[in-house]
């Protein structure tokens, strides 16, 4: 089974190569624009690579779902072949997600290096600020968002494919309505006491974040400002609940693949 999985994994890499190249070319063009503006305007253009690097880093939050969308569009005419794979649903979905993460990590390394070099050239950067720790934090957030976004997309894709085999083109409309209804219910749940009960523990303090990115000590005025500022509103409970929801979506997507999905 391992050999079959790696064969499927390599197929996913081949399938996603074009999407990876297209995204990479667009990113490299923007990076080149930042470098050009920097050379064109000298010190006044130093901010251009930083702005472009930060912008590309933020866009990486959506990389995995958009990448997967490209690949499933490419695969729509050969979906029945994918369904004939002898592997269980969770393994097939994991191969698809793993392929996306490989290209995601490669792209993140390129964008991260560009942004890092751009930030290193800032002479006004506070000496207490650890660029390495900021990078670690950003990478963790990006990987967390990439996995969560990828699994969410795969779940919605499986739901859409399952409905399509039963109600045809109406599946998209039903899916969109379902997403809207879920968003409304989720919004009400977040405002409820049950959500607070599940997530209102392990608060992450502003000062803790400040001390992480400034391990050698922050200026007194900055520490005071962070201590008196509104909390970031994130708790360990939020992270755990998000993890549980992601695991449930992956399990449901795998179950749909094994028991409800039909080639269509």
mmCIF file of C-alpha atoms in Angstrom:
data_model
loop_
_atom_site.group_PDB
_atom_site.id
_atom_site.type_symbol
_atom_site.label_atom_id
_atom_site.label_comp_id
_atom_site.label_asym_id
_atom_site.label_seq_id
_atom_site.Cartn_x
_atom_site.Cartn_y
_atom_site.Cartn_z
ATOM 1 C CA UNK A 1 0.000 0.000 0.000
ATOM 2 C CA UNK A 2 2.929 2.362 0.676
ATOM 3 C CA UNK A 3 4.085 1.959 -2.916
ATOM 4 C CA UNK A 4 0.577 2.710 -4.182
ATOM 5 C CA UNK A 5 0.364 5.804 -1.972
ATOM 6 C CA UNK A 6 3.728 7.168 -3.127
ATOM 7 C CA UNK A 7 2.694 6.557 -6.737
ATOM 8 C CA UNK A 8 -0.467 8.578 -6.118
ATOM 9 C CA UNK A 9 1.558 11.242 -4.284
ATOM 10 C CA UNK A 10 3.945 11.621 -7.238
ATOM 11 C CA UNK A 11 0.937 11.851 -9.556
ATOM 12 C CA UNK A 12 -0.419 14.691 -7.423
ATOM 13 C CA UNK A 13 2.936 16.473 -7.684
ATOM 14 C CA UNK A 14 2.891 16.147 -11.479
ATOM 15 C CA UNK A 15 -0.700 17.336 -11.603
ATOM 16 C CA UNK A 16 0.052 20.416 -9.504
ATOM 17 C CA UNK A 17 3.311 21.356 -11.208
ATOM 18 C CA UNK A 18 1.642 23.799 -13.596
ATOM 19 C CA UNK A 19 -0.237 25.584 -10.797
ATOM 20 C CA UNK A 20 2.989 25.844 -8.800
ATOM 21 C CA UNK A 21 4.885 27.320 -11.757
ATOM 22 C CA UNK A 22 2.129 29.842 -12.545
ATOM 23 C CA UNK A 23 1.955 31.028 -8.938
ATOM 24 C CA UNK A 24 5.750 31.157 -8.698
ATOM 25 C CA UNK A 25 6.121 33.235 -11.875
ATOM 26 C CA UNK A 26 3.565 35.760 -10.607
ATOM 27 C CA UNK A 27 5.375 35.972 -7.272
ATOM 28 C CA UNK A 28 8.791 36.368 -8.918
ATOM 29 C CA UNK A 29 7.457 39.168 -11.119
ATOM 30 C CA UNK A 30 6.209 41.036 -8.053
ATOM 31 C CA UNK A 31 9.524 40.441 -6.274
ATOM 32 C CA UNK A 32 11.375 41.784 -9.320
ATOM 33 C CA UNK A 33 9.132 44.854 -9.233
ATOM 34 C CA UNK A 34 10.126 45.460 -5.622
ATOM 35 C CA UNK A 35 13.828 45.155 -6.468
ATOM 36 C CA UNK A 36 13.415 47.469 -9.472
ATOM 37 C CA UNK A 37 11.675 50.136 -7.393
ATOM 38 C CA UNK A 38 14.399 49.827 -4.772
ATOM 39 C CA UNK A 39 17.180 50.400 -7.316
ATOM 40 C CA UNK A 40 15.195 53.058 -9.162
ATOM 41 C CA UNK A 41 14.481 55.249 -6.142
ATOM 42 C CA UNK A 42 17.402 54.341 -3.875
ATOM 43 C CA UNK A 43 16.804 54.759 -0.150
ATOM 44 C CA UNK A 44 13.299 56.076 -0.829
ATOM 45 C CA UNK A 45 12.469 52.742 -2.466
ATOM 46 C CA UNK A 46 13.663 50.515 0.371
ATOM 47 C CA UNK A 47 10.105 50.042 1.539
ATOM 48 C CA UNK A 48 8.937 48.564 -1.802
ATOM 49 C CA UNK A 49 10.482 45.068 -1.364
ATOM 50 C CA UNK A 50 9.217 44.973 2.230
ATOM 51 C CA UNK A 51 5.651 45.844 1.248
ATOM 52 C CA UNK A 52 5.670 43.297 -1.581
ATOM 53 C CA UNK A 53 7.252 40.630 0.644
ATOM 54 C CA UNK A 54 4.697 41.140 3.412
ATOM 55 C CA UNK A 55 1.855 41.185 0.878
ATOM 56 C CA UNK A 56 3.033 37.909 -0.688
ATOM 57 C CA UNK A 57 3.390 36.385 2.784
ATOM 58 C CA UNK A 58 -0.209 37.297 3.632
ATOM 59 C CA UNK A 59 -1.410 35.863 0.321
ATOM 60 C CA UNK A 60 0.235 32.552 1.269
ATOM 61 C CA UNK A 61 -2.647 32.099 3.728
ATOM 62 C CA UNK A 62 -4.810 31.262 0.698
ATOM 63 C CA UNK A 63 -2.175 29.333 -1.283
ATOM 64 C CA UNK A 64 -3.213 25.754 -0.461
ATOM 65 C CA UNK A 65 -6.982 26.114 -1.131
ATOM 66 C CA UNK A 66 -6.363 28.016 -4.393
ATOM 67 C CA UNK A 67 -3.721 25.484 -5.464
ATOM 68 C CA UNK A 68 -6.123 22.601 -4.764
ATOM 69 C CA UNK A 69 -8.845 24.381 -6.725
ATOM 70 C CA UNK A 70 -6.516 24.535 -9.741
ATOM 71 C CA UNK A 71 -5.683 20.838 -9.469
ATOM 72 C CA UNK A 72 -9.273 19.598 -9.106
ATOM 73 C CA UNK A 73 -10.276 21.695 -12.132
ATOM 74 C CA UNK A 74 -7.475 20.030 -14.095
ATOM 75 C CA UNK A 75 -8.603 16.626 -12.834
ATOM 76 C CA UNK A 76 -12.321 16.996 -13.483
ATOM 77 C CA UNK A 77 -12.232 14.898 -16.682
ATOM 78 C CA UNK A 78 -10.200 12.118 -15.073
ATOM 79 C CA UNK A 79 -11.986 12.077 -11.716
ATOM 80 C CA UNK A 80 -13.327 8.573 -12.366
ATOM 81 C CA UNK A 81 -9.738 7.311 -12.634
ATOM 82 C CA UNK A 82 -8.887 8.878 -9.269
ATOM 83 C CA UNK A 83 -11.924 7.141 -7.771
ATOM 84 C CA UNK A 84 -10.681 3.736 -8.966
ATOM 85 C CA UNK A 85 -7.643 3.957 -6.683
ATOM 86 C CA UNK A 86 -7.630 1.031 -4.197
ATOM 87 C CA UNK A 87 -6.489 3.204 -1.285
ATOM 88 C CA UNK A 88 -8.925 4.273 1.456
ATOM 89 C CA UNK A 89 -10.392 7.759 1.244
ATOM 90 C CA UNK A 90 -8.252 9.297 3.980
ATOM 91 C CA UNK A 91 -5.097 8.111 2.220
ATOM 92 C CA UNK A 92 -6.164 9.500 -1.153
ATOM 93 C CA UNK A 93 -7.039 12.863 0.361
ATOM 94 C CA UNK A 94 -3.787 12.881 2.332
ATOM 95 C CA UNK A 95 -1.818 12.374 -0.890
ATOM 96 C CA UNK A 96 -3.579 15.330 -2.489
ATOM 97 C CA UNK A 97 -3.024 17.516 0.593
ATOM 98 C CA UNK A 98 0.615 16.433 0.878
ATOM 99 C CA UNK A 99 1.285 17.431 -2.723
ATOM 100 C CA UNK A 100 -0.165 20.865 -2.027
ATOM 101 C CA UNK A 101 1.933 21.245 1.127
ATOM 102 C CA UNK A 102 5.166 20.346 -0.690
ATOM 103 C CA UNK A 103 4.676 23.176 -3.179
ATOM 104 C CA UNK A 104 3.382 25.435 -0.408
ATOM 105 C CA UNK A 105 6.521 24.917 1.685
ATOM 106 C CA UNK A 106 8.751 25.521 -1.337
ATOM 107 C CA UNK A 107 6.907 28.734 -2.192
ATOM 108 C CA UNK A 108 6.978 29.840 1.446
ATOM 109 C CA UNK A 109 10.755 29.360 1.539
ATOM 110 C CA UNK A 110 11.188 31.564 -1.546
ATOM 111 C CA UNK A 111 8.820 34.298 -0.363
ATOM 112 C CA UNK A 112 10.202 34.093 3.170
ATOM 113 C CA UNK A 113 13.796 34.504 1.993
ATOM 114 C CA UNK A 114 12.844 37.546 -0.081
ATOM 115 C CA UNK A 115 10.967 39.116 2.829
ATOM 116 C CA UNK A 116 13.750 38.267 5.298
ATOM 117 C CA UNK A 117 16.439 39.909 3.146
ATOM 118 C CA UNK A 118 14.212 42.962 2.651
ATOM 119 C CA UNK A 119 13.652 43.351 6.396
ATOM 120 C CA UNK A 120 17.331 42.804 7.196
ATOM 121 C CA UNK A 121 18.172 45.888 5.138
ATOM 122 C CA UNK A 122 16.150 48.146 7.448
ATOM 123 C CA UNK A 123 18.586 50.127 9.574
ATOM 124 C CA UNK A 124 15.799 51.416 11.836
ATOM 125 C CA UNK A 125 14.845 47.893 12.961
ATOM 126 C CA UNK A 126 14.743 47.757 16.808
ATOM 127 C CA UNK A 127 17.758 45.802 18.047
ATOM 128 C CA UNK A 128 15.611 43.971 20.603
ATOM 129 C CA UNK A 129 13.394 42.520 17.853
ATOM 130 C CA UNK A 130 14.202 38.908 16.926
ATOM 131 C CA UNK A 131 13.586 38.520 13.203
ATOM 132 C CA UNK A 132 14.226 34.795 13.557
ATOM 133 C CA UNK A 133 11.420 34.402 16.105
ATOM 134 C CA UNK A 134 9.050 36.487 14.024
ATOM 135 C CA UNK A 135 9.829 34.197 11.098
ATOM 136 C CA UNK A 136 9.164 31.110 13.233
ATOM 137 C CA UNK A 137 5.815 32.536 14.321
ATOM 138 C CA UNK A 138 4.868 33.439 10.752
ATOM 139 C CA UNK A 139 5.815 29.967 9.464
ATOM 140 C CA UNK A 140 3.725 28.260 12.162
ATOM 141 C CA UNK A 141 0.723 30.443 11.331
ATOM 142 C CA UNK A 142 1.128 29.801 7.601
ATOM 143 C CA UNK A 143 1.448 26.019 8.006
ATOM 144 C CA UNK A 144 -1.534 25.936 10.381
ATOM 145 C CA UNK A 145 -3.621 27.978 7.940
ATOM 146 C CA UNK A 146 -2.409 25.930 4.975
ATOM 147 C CA UNK A 147 -3.409 22.603 6.511
ATOM 148 C CA UNK A 148 -6.714 23.958 7.810
ATOM 149 C CA UNK A 149 -7.570 25.677 4.539
ATOM 150 C CA UNK A 150 -6.583 22.615 2.528
ATOM 151 C CA UNK A 151 -8.729 20.246 4.580
ATOM 152 C CA UNK A 152 -11.661 22.670 4.466
ATOM 153 C CA UNK A 153 -11.408 22.802 0.679
ATOM 154 C CA UNK A 154 -11.173 19.007 0.371
ATOM 155 C CA UNK A 155 -14.240 18.615 2.588
ATOM 156 C CA UNK A 156 -16.266 21.082 0.504
ATOM 157 C CA UNK A 157 -15.020 19.416 -2.678
ATOM 158 C CA UNK A 158 -16.157 15.998 -1.472
ATOM 159 C CA UNK A 159 -19.547 17.411 -0.459
ATOM 160 C CA UNK A 160 -19.942 19.038 -3.880
ATOM 161 C CA UNK A 161 -18.918 15.881 -5.754
ATOM 162 C CA UNK A 162 -21.253 13.752 -3.644
ATOM 163 C CA UNK A 163 -24.214 16.056 -4.297
ATOM 164 C CA UNK A 164 -23.327 16.362 -7.972
ATOM 165 C CA UNK A 165 -23.721 12.615 -8.441
ATOM 166 C CA UNK A 166 -27.272 12.972 -7.108
ATOM 167 C CA UNK A 167 -28.633 16.387 -8.106
ATOM 168 C CA UNK A 168 -26.327 17.392 -10.955
ATOM 169 C CA UNK A 169 -25.476 21.052 -11.525
ATOM 170 C CA UNK A 170 -27.716 22.117 -8.636
ATOM 171 C CA UNK A 171 -24.927 20.916 -6.345
ATOM 172 C CA UNK A 172 -23.085 24.260 -6.540
ATOM 173 C CA UNK A 173 -26.179 26.222 -5.534
ATOM 174 C CA UNK A 174 -26.939 23.874 -2.653
ATOM 175 C CA UNK A 175 -23.306 24.048 -1.523
ATOM 176 C CA UNK A 176 -23.262 27.863 -1.541
ATOM 177 C CA UNK A 177 -26.544 28.003 0.378
ATOM 178 C CA UNK A 178 -25.156 25.456 2.834
ATOM 179 C CA UNK A 179 -22.022 27.558 3.397
ATOM 180 C CA UNK A 180 -24.146 30.660 4.049
ATOM 181 C CA UNK A 181 -26.388 28.778 6.500
ATOM 182 C CA UNK A 182 -23.354 27.302 8.268
ATOM 183 C CA UNK A 183 -21.753 30.757 8.537
ATOM 184 C CA UNK A 184 -24.901 32.143 10.167
ATOM 185 C CA UNK A 185 -25.131 29.234 12.616
ATOM 186 C CA UNK A 186 -21.407 29.459 13.371
ATOM 187 C CA UNK A 187 -21.744 33.198 14.034
ATOM 188 C CA UNK A 188 -24.568 32.551 16.505
ATOM 189 C CA UNK A 189 -22.529 29.798 18.147
ATOM 190 C CA UNK A 190 -19.532 32.114 18.606
ATOM 191 C CA UNK A 191 -21.780 34.588 20.415
ATOM 192 C CA UNK A 192 -23.200 31.883 22.691
ATOM 193 C CA UNK A 193 -22.135 30.859 26.158
ATOM 194 C CA UNK A 194 -21.295 27.373 24.895
ATOM 195 C CA UNK A 195 -18.513 28.771 22.703
ATOM 196 C CA UNK A 196 -17.115 30.772 25.608
ATOM 197 C CA UNK A 197 -17.233 27.658 27.796
ATOM 198 C CA UNK A 198 -15.264 25.644 25.229
ATOM 199 C CA UNK A 199 -12.673 28.273 24.330
ATOM 200 C CA UNK A 200 -12.376 30.714 27.232
ATOM 201 C CA UNK A 201 -9.273 29.162 28.739
ATOM 202 C CA UNK A 202 -5.535 29.560 28.243
ATOM 203 C CA UNK A 203 -5.568 33.221 27.131
ATOM 204 C CA UNK A 204 -2.535 34.313 25.121
ATOM 205 C CA UNK A 205 -1.447 37.636 26.602
ATOM 206 C CA UNK A 206 -0.158 40.575 24.568
ATOM 207 C CA UNK A 207 2.943 40.760 26.743
ATOM 208 C CA UNK A 208 3.689 37.070 26.103
ATOM 209 C CA UNK A 209 3.740 37.702 22.360
ATOM 210 C CA UNK A 210 5.940 40.765 22.876
ATOM 211 C CA UNK A 211 8.418 38.818 24.997
ATOM 212 C CA UNK A 212 8.528 36.059 22.380
ATOM 213 C CA UNK A 213 9.508 38.401 19.537
ATOM 214 C CA UNK A 214 11.770 40.461 21.839
ATOM 215 C CA UNK A 215 13.458 37.797 24.004
ATOM 216 C CA UNK A 216 16.190 40.154 25.225
ATOM 217 C CA UNK A 217 13.653 42.554 26.672
ATOM 218 C CA UNK A 218 11.389 45.199 25.194
ATOM 219 C CA UNK A 219 11.591 48.950 25.865
ATOM 220 C CA UNK A 220 9.639 49.923 28.983
ATOM 221 C CA UNK A 221 7.234 52.177 27.099
ATOM 222 C CA UNK A 222 6.463 49.434 24.579
ATOM 223 C CA UNK A 223 5.864 46.867 27.340
ATOM 224 C CA UNK A 224 3.485 49.293 29.041
ATOM 225 C CA UNK A 225 1.605 49.950 25.801
ATOM 226 C CA UNK A 226 1.212 46.219 25.147
ATOM 227 C CA UNK A 227 0.125 45.524 28.718
ATOM 228 C CA UNK A 228 -2.608 48.180 28.591
ATOM 229 C CA UNK A 229 -3.746 47.468 25.018
ATOM 230 C CA UNK A 230 -6.842 45.436 24.220
ATOM 231 C CA UNK A 231 -6.110 41.674 24.330
ATOM 232 C CA UNK A 232 -5.500 39.941 21.014
ATOM 233 C CA UNK A 233 -8.531 37.764 21.720
ATOM 234 C CA UNK A 234 -6.812 34.444 21.073
ATOM 235 C CA UNK A 235 -6.785 31.567 23.540
ATOM 236 C CA UNK A 236 -5.429 28.040 23.606
ATOM 237 C CA UNK A 237 -9.076 26.968 23.641
ATOM 238 C CA UNK A 238 -9.618 28.657 20.260
ATOM 239 C CA UNK A 239 -6.670 26.762 18.800
ATOM 240 C CA UNK A 240 -7.829 23.413 20.218
ATOM 241 C CA UNK A 241 -11.389 23.931 18.943
ATOM 242 C CA UNK A 242 -10.065 24.859 15.500
ATOM 243 C CA UNK A 243 -7.946 21.693 15.503
ATOM 244 C CA UNK A 244 -10.940 19.538 16.485
ATOM 245 C CA UNK A 245 -13.095 21.065 13.729
ATOM 246 C CA UNK A 246 -10.332 20.451 11.179
ATOM 247 C CA UNK A 247 -9.947 16.797 12.211
ATOM 248 C CA UNK A 248 -13.726 16.285 12.031
ATOM 249 C CA UNK A 249 -13.857 17.785 8.528
ATOM 250 C CA UNK A 250 -11.062 15.497 7.347
ATOM 251 C CA UNK A 251 -12.805 12.433 8.822
ATOM 252 C CA UNK A 252 -16.094 13.418 7.157
ATOM 253 C CA UNK A 253 -14.350 14.044 3.822
ATOM 254 C CA UNK A 254 -12.713 10.606 4.001
ATOM 255 C CA UNK A 255 -16.046 8.981 4.926
ATOM 256 C CA UNK A 256 -17.787 10.637 1.970
ATOM 257 C CA UNK A 257 -15.005 9.434 -0.325
ATOM 258 C CA UNK A 258 -15.343 5.839 0.869
ATOM 259 C CA UNK A 259 -19.111 5.507 1.265
ATOM 260 C CA UNK A 260 -21.048 8.188 -0.623
ATOM 261 C CA UNK A 261 -18.960 9.431 -3.505
ATOM 262 C CA UNK A 262 -19.625 8.228 -7.027
ATOM 263 C CA UNK A 263 -17.611 8.965 -10.156
ATOM 264 C CA UNK A 264 -19.460 11.650 -12.063
#
